[in-house]
CSV table of C-alpha atoms in Angstrom, one decimal:
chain,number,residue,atom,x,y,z
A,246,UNK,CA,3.1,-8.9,-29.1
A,247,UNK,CA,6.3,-8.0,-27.1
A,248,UNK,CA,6.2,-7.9,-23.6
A,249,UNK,CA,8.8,-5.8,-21.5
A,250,UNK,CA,10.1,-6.9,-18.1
A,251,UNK,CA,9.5,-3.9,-15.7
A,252,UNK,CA,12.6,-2.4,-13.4
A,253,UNK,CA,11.8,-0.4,-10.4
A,254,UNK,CA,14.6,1.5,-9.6
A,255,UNK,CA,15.6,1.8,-5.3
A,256,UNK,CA,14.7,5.7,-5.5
A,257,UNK,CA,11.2,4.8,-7.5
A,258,UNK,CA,10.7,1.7,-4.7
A,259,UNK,CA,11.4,4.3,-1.7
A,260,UNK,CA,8.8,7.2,-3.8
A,261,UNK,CA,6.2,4.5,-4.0
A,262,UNK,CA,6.3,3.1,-0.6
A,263,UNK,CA,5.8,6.8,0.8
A,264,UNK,CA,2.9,6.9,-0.7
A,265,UNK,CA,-1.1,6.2,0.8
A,266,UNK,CA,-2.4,2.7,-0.9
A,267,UNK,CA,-5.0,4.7,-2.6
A,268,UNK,CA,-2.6,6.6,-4.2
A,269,UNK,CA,0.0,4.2,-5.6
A,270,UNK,CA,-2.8,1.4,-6.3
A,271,UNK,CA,-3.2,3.5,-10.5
A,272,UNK,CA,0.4,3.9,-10.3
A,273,UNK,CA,1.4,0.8,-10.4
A,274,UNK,CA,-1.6,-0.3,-12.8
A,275,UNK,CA,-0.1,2.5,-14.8
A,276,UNK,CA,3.3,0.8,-14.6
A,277,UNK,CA,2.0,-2.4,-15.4
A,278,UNK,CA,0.4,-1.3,-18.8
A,279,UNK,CA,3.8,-0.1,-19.6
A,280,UNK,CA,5.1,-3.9,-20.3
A,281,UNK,CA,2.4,-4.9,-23.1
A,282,UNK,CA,3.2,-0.4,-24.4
A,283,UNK,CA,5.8,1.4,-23.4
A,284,UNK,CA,4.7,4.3,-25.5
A,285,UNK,CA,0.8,4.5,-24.0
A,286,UNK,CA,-1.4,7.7,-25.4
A,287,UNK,CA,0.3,10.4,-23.8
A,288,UNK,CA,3.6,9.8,-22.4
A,289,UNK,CA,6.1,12.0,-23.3
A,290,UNK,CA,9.7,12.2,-24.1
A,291,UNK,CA,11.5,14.2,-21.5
A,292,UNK,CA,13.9,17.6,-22.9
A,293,UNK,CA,17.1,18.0,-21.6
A,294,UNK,CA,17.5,14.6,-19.8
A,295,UNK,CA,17.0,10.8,-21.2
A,296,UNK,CA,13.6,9.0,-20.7
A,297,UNK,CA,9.6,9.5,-20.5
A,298,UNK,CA,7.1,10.6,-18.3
A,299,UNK,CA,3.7,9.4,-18.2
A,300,UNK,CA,0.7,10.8,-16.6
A,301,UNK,CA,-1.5,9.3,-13.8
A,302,UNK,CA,-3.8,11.9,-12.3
A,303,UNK,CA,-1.5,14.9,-10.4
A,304,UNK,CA,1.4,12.2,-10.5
A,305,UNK,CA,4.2,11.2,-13.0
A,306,UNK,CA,6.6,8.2,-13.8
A,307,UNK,CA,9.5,8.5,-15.3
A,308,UNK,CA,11.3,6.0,-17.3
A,309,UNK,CA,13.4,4.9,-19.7
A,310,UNK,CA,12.8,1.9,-22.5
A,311,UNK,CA,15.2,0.1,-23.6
A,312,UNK,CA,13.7,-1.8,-26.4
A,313,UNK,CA,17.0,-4.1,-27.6
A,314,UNK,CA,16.1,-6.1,-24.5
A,315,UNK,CA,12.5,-5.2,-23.7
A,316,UNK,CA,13.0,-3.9,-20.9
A,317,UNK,CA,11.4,-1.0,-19.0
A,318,UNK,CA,13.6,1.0,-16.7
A,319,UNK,CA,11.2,3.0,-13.7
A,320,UNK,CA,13.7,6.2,-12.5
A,321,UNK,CA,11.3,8.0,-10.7
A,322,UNK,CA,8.0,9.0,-9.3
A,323,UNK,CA,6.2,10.9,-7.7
A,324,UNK,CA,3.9,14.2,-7.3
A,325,UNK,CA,3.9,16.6,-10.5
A,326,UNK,CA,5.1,19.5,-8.7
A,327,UNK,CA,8.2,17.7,-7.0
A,328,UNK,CA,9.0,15.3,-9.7
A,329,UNK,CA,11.1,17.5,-12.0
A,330,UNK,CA,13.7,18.9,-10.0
């Protein structure tokens, strides 16, 4: 079984640091699955711009996979109302 190296991007770092500890504690278990499946039950592929978006609870990732060098790339994060603009 592949495992992918996970890359948190400065802005994702910043997004999760702002965050309570209740909060970003299932993000980053969510973010942690993401190296044994990049491709989990539900994520989706994003239109109009590269990358996916997973769900965890009002909150989204988004990343890109990069799967010539196993690699997980984490753009973004944050609440599902602010995350897409």
């Amino acid at each position: 079984m592949k495992v992918y190296q996970i890359l948190l991007s400065k802005t994702a770092q910043k997004q999760l640091d702002k965050l309570s500890d209740d909060i970003a504690a299932p993000i980053l278990e969510t973010i942690s699955k993401l190296a044994s499946n990049p491709r989990p039950h539900g994520f989706k592929k994003l239109r109009g711009r590269d990358g996916y978006r997973v769900r965890q609870g009002n909150y989204r990732v988004i990343y890109e996979i990069e799967d010539n060098i196993l690699l997980v790339s984490i753009i973004a994060l944050g609440h599902r109302k602010d995350i897409y603009e």
